[in-house]
mmCIF file of C-alpha atoms in Angstrom:
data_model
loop_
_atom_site.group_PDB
_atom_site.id
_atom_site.type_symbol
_atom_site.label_atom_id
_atom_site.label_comp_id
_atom_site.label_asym_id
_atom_site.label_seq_id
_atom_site.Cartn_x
_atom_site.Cartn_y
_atom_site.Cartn_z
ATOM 1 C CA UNK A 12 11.526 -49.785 -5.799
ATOM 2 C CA UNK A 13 8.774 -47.850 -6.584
ATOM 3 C CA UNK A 14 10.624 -43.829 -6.797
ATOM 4 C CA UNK A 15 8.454 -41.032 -4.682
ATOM 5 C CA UNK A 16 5.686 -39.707 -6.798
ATOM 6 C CA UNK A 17 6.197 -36.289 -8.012
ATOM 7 C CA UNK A 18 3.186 -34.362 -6.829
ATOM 8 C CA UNK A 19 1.768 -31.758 -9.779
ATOM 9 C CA UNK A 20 -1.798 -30.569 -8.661
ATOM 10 C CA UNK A 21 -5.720 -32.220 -7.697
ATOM 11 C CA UNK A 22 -6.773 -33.656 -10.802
ATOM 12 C CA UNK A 23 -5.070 -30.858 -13.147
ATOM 13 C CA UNK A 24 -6.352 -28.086 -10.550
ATOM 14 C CA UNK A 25 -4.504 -25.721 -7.932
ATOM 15 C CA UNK A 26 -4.110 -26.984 -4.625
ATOM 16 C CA UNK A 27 -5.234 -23.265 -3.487
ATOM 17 C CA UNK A 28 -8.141 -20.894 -5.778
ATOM 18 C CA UNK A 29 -6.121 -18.359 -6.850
ATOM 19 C CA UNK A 30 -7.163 -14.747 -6.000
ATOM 20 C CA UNK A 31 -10.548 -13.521 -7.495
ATOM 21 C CA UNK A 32 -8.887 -9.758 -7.193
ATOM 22 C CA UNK A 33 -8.416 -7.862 -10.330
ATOM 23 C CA UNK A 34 -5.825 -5.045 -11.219
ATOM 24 C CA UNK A 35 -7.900 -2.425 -8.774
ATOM 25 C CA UNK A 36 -6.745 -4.495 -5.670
ATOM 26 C CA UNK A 37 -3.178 -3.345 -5.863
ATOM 27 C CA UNK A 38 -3.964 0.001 -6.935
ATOM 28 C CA UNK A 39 -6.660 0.771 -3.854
ATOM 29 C CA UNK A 40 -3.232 -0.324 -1.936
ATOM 30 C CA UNK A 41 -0.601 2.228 -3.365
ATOM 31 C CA UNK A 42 -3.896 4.677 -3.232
ATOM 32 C CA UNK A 43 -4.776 4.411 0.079
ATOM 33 C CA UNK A 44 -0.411 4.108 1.289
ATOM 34 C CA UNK A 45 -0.255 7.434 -1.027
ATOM 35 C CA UNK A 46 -3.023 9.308 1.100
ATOM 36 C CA UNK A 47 -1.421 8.083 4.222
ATOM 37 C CA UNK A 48 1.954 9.267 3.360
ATOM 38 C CA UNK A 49 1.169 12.632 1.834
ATOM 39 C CA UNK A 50 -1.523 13.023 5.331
ATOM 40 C CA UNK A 51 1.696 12.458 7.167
ATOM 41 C CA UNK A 52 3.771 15.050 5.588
ATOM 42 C CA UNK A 53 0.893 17.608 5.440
ATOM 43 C CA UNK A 54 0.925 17.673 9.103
ATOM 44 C CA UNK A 55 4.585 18.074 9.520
ATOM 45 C CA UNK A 56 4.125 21.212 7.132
ATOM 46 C CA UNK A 57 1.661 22.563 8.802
ATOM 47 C CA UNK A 58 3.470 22.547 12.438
ATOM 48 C CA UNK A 59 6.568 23.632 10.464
ATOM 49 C CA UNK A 60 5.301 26.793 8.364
ATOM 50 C CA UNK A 61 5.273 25.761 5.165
ATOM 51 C CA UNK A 62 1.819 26.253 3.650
ATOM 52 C CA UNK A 63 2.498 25.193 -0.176
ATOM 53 C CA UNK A 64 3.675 21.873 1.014
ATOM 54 C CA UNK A 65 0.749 21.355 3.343
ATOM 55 C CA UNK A 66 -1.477 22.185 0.361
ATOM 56 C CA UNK A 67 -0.483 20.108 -1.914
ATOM 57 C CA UNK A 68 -0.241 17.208 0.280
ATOM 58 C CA UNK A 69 -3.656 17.918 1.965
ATOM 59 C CA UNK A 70 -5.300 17.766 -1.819
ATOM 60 C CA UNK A 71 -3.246 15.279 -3.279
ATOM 61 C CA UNK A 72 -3.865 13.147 -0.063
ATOM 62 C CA UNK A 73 -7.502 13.583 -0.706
ATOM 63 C CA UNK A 74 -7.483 13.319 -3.736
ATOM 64 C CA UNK A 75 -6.021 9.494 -3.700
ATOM 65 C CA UNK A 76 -8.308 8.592 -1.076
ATOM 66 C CA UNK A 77 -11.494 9.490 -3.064
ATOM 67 C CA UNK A 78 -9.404 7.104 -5.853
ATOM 68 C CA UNK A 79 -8.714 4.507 -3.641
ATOM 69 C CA UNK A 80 -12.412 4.539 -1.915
ATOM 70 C CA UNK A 81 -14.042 4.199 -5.843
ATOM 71 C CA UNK A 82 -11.609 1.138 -6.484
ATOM 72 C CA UNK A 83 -12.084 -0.290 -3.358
ATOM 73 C CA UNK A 84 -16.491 -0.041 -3.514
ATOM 74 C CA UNK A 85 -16.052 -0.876 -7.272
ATOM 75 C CA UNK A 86 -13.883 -4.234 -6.839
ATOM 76 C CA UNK A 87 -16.809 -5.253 -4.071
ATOM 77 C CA UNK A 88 -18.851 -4.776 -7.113
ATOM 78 C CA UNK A 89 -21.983 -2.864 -5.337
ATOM 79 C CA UNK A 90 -21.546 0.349 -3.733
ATOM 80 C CA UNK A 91 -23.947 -1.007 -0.789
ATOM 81 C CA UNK A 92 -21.392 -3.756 -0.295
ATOM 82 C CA UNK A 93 -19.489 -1.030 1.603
ATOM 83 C CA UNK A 94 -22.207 -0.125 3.424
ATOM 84 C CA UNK A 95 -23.055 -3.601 4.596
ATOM 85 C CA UNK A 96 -19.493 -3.538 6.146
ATOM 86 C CA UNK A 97 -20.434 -1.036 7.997
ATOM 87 C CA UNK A 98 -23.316 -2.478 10.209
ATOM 88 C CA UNK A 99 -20.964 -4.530 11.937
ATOM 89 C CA UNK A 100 -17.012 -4.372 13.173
ATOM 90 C CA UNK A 101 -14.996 -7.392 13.878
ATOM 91 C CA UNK A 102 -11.842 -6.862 15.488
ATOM 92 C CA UNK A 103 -10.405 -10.309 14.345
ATOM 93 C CA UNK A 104 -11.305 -9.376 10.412
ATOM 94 C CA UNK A 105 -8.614 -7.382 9.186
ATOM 95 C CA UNK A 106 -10.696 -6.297 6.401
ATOM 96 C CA UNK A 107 -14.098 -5.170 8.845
ATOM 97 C CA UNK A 108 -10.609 -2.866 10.393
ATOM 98 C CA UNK A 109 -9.523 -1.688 7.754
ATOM 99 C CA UNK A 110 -13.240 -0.536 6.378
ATOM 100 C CA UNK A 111 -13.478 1.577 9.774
ATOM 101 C CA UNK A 112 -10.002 2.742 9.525
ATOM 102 C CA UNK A 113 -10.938 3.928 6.544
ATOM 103 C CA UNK A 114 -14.105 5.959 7.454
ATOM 104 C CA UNK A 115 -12.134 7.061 10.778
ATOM 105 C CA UNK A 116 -9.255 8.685 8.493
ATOM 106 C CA UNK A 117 -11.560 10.025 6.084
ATOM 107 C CA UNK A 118 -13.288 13.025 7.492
ATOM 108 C CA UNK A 119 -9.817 14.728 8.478
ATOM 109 C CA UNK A 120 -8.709 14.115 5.057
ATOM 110 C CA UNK A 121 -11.889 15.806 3.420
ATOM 111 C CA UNK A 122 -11.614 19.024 5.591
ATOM 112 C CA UNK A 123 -8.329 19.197 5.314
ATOM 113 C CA UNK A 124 -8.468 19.568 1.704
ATOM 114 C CA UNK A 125 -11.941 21.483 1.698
ATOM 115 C CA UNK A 126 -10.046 24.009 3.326
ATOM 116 C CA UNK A 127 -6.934 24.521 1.046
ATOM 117 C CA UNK A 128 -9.725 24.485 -1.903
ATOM 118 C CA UNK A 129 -11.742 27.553 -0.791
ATOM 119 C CA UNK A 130 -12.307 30.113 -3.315
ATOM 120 C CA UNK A 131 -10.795 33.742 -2.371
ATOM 121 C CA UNK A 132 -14.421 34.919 -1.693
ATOM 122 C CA UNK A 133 -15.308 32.808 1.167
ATOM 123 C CA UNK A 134 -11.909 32.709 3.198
ATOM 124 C CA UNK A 135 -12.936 36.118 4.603
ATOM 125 C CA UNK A 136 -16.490 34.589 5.542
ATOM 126 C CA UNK A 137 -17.576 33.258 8.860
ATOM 127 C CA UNK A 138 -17.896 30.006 7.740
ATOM 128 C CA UNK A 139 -14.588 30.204 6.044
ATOM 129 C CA UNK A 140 -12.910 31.165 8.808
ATOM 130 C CA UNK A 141 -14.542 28.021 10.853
ATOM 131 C CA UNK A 142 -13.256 25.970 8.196
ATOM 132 C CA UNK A 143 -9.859 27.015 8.216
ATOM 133 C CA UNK A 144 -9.680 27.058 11.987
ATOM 134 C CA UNK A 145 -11.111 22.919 11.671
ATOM 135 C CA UNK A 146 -8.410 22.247 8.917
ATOM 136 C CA UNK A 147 -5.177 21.940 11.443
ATOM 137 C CA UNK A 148 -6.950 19.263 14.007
ATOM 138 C CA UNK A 149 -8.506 18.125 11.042
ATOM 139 C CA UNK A 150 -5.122 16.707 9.259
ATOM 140 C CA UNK A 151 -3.716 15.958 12.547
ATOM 141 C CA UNK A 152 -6.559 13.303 13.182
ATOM 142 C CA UNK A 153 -5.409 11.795 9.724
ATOM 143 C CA UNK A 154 -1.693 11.793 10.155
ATOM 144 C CA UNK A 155 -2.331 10.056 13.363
ATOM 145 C CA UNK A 156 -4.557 7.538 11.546
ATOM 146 C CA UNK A 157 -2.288 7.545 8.622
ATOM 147 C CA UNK A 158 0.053 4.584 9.566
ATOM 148 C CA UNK A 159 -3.260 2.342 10.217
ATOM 149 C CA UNK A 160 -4.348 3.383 6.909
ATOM 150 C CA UNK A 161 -0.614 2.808 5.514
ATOM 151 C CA UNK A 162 -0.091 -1.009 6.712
ATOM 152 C CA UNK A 163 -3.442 -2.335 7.200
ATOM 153 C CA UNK A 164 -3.501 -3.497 3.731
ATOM 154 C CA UNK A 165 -0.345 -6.067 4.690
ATOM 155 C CA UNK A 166 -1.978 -7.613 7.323
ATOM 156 C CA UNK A 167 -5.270 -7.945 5.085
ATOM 157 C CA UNK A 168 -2.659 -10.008 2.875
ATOM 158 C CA UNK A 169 -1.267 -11.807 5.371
ATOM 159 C CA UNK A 170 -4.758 -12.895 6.825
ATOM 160 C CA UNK A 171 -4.167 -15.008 3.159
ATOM 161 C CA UNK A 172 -4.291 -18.337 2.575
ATOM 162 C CA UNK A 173 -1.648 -17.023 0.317
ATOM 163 C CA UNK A 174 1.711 -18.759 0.637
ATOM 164 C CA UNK A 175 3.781 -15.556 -0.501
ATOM 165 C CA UNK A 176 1.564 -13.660 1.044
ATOM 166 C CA UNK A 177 1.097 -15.434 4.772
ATOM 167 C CA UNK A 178 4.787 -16.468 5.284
ATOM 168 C CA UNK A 179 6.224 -12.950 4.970
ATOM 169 C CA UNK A 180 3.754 -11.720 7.438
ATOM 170 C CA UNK A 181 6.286 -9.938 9.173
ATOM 171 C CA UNK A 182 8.222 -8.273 6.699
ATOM 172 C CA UNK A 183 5.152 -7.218 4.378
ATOM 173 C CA UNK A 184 3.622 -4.441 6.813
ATOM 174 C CA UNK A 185 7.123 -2.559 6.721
ATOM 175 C CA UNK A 186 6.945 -2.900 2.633
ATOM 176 C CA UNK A 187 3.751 -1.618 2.655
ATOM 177 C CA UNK A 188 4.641 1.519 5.350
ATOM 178 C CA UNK A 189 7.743 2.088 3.686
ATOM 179 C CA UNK A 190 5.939 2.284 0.427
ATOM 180 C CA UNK A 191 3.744 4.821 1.354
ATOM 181 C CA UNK A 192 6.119 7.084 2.607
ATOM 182 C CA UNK A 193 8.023 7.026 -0.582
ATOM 183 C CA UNK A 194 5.108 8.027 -2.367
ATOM 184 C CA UNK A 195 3.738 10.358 0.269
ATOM 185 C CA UNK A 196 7.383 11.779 -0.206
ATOM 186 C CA UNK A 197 7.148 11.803 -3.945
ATOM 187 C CA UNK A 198 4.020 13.640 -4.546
ATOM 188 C CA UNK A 199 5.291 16.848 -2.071
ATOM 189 C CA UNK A 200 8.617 16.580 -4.303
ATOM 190 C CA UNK A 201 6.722 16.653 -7.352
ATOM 191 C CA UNK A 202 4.350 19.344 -6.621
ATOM 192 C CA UNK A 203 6.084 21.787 -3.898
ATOM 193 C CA UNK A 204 8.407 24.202 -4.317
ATOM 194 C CA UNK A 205 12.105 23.015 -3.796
ATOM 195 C CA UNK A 206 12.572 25.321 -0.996
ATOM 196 C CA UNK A 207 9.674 23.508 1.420
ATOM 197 C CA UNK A 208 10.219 20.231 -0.093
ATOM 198 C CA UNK A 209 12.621 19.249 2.474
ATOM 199 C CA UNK A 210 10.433 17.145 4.448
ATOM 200 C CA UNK A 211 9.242 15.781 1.329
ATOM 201 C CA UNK A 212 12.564 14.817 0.413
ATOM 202 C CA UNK A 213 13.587 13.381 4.354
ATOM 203 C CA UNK A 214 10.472 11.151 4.117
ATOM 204 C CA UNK A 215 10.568 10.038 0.236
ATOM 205 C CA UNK A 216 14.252 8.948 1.149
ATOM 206 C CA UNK A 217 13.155 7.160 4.308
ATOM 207 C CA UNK A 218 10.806 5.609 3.212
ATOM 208 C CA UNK A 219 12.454 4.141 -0.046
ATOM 209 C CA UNK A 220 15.415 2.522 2.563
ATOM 210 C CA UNK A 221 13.273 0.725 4.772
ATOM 211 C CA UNK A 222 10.923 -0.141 1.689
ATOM 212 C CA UNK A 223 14.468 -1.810 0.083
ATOM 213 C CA UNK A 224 15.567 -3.661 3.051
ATOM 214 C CA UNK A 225 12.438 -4.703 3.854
ATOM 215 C CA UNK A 226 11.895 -6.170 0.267
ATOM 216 C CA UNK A 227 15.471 -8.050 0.896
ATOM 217 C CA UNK A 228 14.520 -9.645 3.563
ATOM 218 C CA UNK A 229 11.909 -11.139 1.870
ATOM 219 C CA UNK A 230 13.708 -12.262 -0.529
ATOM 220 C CA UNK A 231 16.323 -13.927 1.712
ATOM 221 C CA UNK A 232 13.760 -16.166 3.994
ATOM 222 C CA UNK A 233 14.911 -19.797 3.675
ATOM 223 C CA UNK A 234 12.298 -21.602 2.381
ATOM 224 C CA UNK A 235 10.229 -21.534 -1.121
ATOM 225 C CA UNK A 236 8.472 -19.010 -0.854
ATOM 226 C CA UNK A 237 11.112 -16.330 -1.785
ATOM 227 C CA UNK A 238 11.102 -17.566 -4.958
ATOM 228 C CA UNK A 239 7.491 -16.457 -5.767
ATOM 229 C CA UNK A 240 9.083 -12.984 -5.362
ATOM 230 C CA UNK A 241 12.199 -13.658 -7.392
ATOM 231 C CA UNK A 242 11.131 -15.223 -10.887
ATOM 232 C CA UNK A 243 8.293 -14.061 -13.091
ATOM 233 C CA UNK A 244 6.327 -10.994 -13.087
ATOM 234 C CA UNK A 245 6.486 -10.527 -9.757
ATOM 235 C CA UNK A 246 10.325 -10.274 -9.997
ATOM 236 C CA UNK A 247 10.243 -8.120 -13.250
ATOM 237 C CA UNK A 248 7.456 -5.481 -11.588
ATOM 238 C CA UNK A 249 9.656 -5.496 -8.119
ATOM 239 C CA UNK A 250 13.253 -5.217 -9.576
ATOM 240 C CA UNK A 251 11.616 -2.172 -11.381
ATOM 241 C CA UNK A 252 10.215 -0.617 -8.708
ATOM 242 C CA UNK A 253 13.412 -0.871 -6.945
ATOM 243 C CA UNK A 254 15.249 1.048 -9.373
ATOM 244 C CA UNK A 255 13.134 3.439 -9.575
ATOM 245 C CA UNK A 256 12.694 3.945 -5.540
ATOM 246 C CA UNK A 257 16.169 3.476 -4.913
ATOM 247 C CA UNK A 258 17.279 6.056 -8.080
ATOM 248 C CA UNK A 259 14.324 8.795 -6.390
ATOM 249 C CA UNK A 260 15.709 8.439 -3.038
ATOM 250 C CA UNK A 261 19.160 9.110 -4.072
ATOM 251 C CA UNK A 262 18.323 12.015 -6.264
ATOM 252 C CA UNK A 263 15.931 13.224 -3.817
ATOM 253 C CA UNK A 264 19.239 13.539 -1.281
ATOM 254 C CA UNK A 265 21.759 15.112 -4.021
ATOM 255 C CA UNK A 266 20.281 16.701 -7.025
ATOM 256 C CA UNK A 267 16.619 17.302 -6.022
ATOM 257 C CA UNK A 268 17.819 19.519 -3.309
ATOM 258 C CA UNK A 269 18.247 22.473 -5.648
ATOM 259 C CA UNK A 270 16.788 21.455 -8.793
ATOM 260 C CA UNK A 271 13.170 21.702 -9.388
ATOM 261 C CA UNK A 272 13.156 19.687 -12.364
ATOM 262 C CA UNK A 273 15.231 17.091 -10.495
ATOM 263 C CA UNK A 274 12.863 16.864 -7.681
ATOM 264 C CA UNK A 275 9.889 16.874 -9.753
ATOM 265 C CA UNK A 276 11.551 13.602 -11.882
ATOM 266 C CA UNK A 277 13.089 12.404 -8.524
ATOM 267 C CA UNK A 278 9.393 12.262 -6.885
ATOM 268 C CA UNK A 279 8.076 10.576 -10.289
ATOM 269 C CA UNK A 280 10.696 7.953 -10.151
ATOM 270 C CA UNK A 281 9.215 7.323 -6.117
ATOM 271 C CA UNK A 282 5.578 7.496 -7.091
ATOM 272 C CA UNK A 283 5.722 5.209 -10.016
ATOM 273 C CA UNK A 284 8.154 2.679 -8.115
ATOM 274 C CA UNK A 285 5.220 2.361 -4.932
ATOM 275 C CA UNK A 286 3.017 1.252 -7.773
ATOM 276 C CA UNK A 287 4.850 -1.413 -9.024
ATOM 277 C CA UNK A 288 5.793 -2.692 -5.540
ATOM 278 C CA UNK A 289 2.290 -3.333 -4.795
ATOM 279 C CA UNK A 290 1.729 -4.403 -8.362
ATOM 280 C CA UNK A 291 4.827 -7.030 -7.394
ATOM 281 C CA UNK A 292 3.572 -8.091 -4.496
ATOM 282 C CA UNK A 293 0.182 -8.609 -5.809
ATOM 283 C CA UNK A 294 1.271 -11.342 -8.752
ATOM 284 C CA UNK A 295 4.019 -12.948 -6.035
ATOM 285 C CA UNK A 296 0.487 -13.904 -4.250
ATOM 286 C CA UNK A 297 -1.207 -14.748 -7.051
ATOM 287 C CA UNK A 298 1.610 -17.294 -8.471
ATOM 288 C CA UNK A 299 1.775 -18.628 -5.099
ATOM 289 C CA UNK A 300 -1.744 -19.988 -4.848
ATOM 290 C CA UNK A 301 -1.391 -21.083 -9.612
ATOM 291 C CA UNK A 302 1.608 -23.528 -8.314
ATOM 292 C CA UNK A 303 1.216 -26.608 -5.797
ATOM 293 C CA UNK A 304 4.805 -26.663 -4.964
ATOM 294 C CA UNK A 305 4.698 -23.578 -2.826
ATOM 295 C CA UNK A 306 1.920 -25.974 -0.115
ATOM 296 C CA UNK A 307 3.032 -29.484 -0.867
ATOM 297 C CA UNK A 308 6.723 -28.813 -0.753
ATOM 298 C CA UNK A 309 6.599 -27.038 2.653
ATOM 299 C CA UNK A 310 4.273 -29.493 4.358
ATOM 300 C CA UNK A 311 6.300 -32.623 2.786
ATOM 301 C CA UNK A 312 9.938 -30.915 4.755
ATOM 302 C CA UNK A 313 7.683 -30.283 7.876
ATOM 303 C CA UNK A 314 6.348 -34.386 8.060
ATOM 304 C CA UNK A 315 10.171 -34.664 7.285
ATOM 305 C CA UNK A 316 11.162 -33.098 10.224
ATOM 306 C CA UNK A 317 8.992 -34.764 12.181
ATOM 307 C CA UNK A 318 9.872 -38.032 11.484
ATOM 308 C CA UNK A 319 7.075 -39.053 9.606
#
């Protein structure tokens, strides 16, 4: 009897091309989930009267977007790419959303920041005083454009062909929120004084639990594609980042409270572990499309199902 033939790959190729997207893909995602999160919390500190967190935030928000918007136009290759993705918008293309998201979130951000970055001289001016009026409605049309911003990325990755990518469709968007709000949370710890980083530390903490549990989840799917998440350097880059998210959220609740070194290395520890959950994320996709089991094996138990 002739045993079942073990199925490697199309004539020594992947049954999927593998990604084109190079190391600025992952990094225009923790960019643009920074700017979301640290829009977020600039609003709240505006509302709430604390004007050195709301600084710092509105900047540092703007600040990643202008980083995420150069790695975004320069993985397209062209600048004018950008603009052609402009002329039209397609509600079923998550990435023709995401490009107007992106240009509907961006003016807030900009004044926002202008605003906090006015020299001493022109504060007392007319148009100074415009500006300054603008900067309030200003970040509130970001925050409120800030969770688009936040988890439209996920759903891009979803959209996939992707097998890591596609079958955690549900679970990714509340990675990638979470994610953001850790970092959001970990750039007002870093930079704000202790005594108006509570917000910072509320939302950091937040977002680093439902970032974890989320990431869990994930990881306990039946099914193969879990294990694109658990072995290689996807595992490596994800158990790291949650140390280092789970170790910022807890000192951002104990130690950080009081401690300004502790909050600044407590909001470190959050930054740097949203970068290598997107990082993680990233090569789980990738190793999922290198590998044949992670299509053949799940369409081989589904004709087994059926009977076939």
């Amino acid at each position: 009897m002739v045993p079942p033939a073990e199925f490697r790959s199309y004539y020594g190729r992947p049954v999927l091309k593998p990604p084109v997207w190079e190391w600025k893909v992952p990094a225009y995602f923790f960019t643009g989930g920074l700017s979301a999160g640290a829009a977020l919390l600039a609003a709240g500190a505006d509302l709430t009267g604390r004007p050195e967190l709301c600084r710092v935030c509105r900047v540092g928000g703007f600040g990643a977007l202008l980083v995420s918007s150069y790695l975004l136009i320069a993985d397209l290759g062209r600048p004018e790419r950008f603009h052609h993705m402009l002329r039209v918008a397609k509600p079923t293309s998550p990435m023709s959303v995401g490009t107007w998201i992106l240009v509907a979130y961006g003016p807030g951000s900009a004044l926002a920041a202008a605003a906090e970055l006015l020299p001493g001289s022109v504060r007392a001016t007319w148009p100074g005083r415009v500006l300054r009026w603008a900067a309030r409605p200003a970040g509130m049309s970001a925050a409120a454009i800030a969770p688009a911003l936040a988890s439209y990325t996920a759903v891009l990755l979803s959209q996939t062909a992707a097998p890591a990518w596609h079958d955690v469709r549900k679970e990714l968007p509340f990675v990638f929120t979470g994610s953001a709000a850790a970092s959001g949370g970990g750039l007002g710890m870093l930079l704000a004084p202790v005594a108006e980083a509570g917000p910072a530390r509320a939302l950091g903490a937040a977002g680093a639990v439902a970032e974890s549990v989320a990431s869990r989840l994930i990881e306990r799917r039946p099914g193969l594609v879990p294990t694109a998440y658990t072995t290689g350097r996807a595992h490596r880059l994800r158990r790291a980042a949650e140390f280092l998210t789970l170790g910022g959220a807890a000192a951002a609740v104990t130690v950080a409270r009081r401690n300004r070194p502790a909050a600044a290395s407590a909001g470190l520890a959050l930054l740097a572990g949203s970068v290598l959950q997107r990082f993680g994320v990233f090569a789980a996709g990738v190793a999922s499309t290198r590998d044949p089991k992670y299509v053949v094996v799940p369409q081989r138990e589904g004709l087994a199902s059926r009977g076939r």
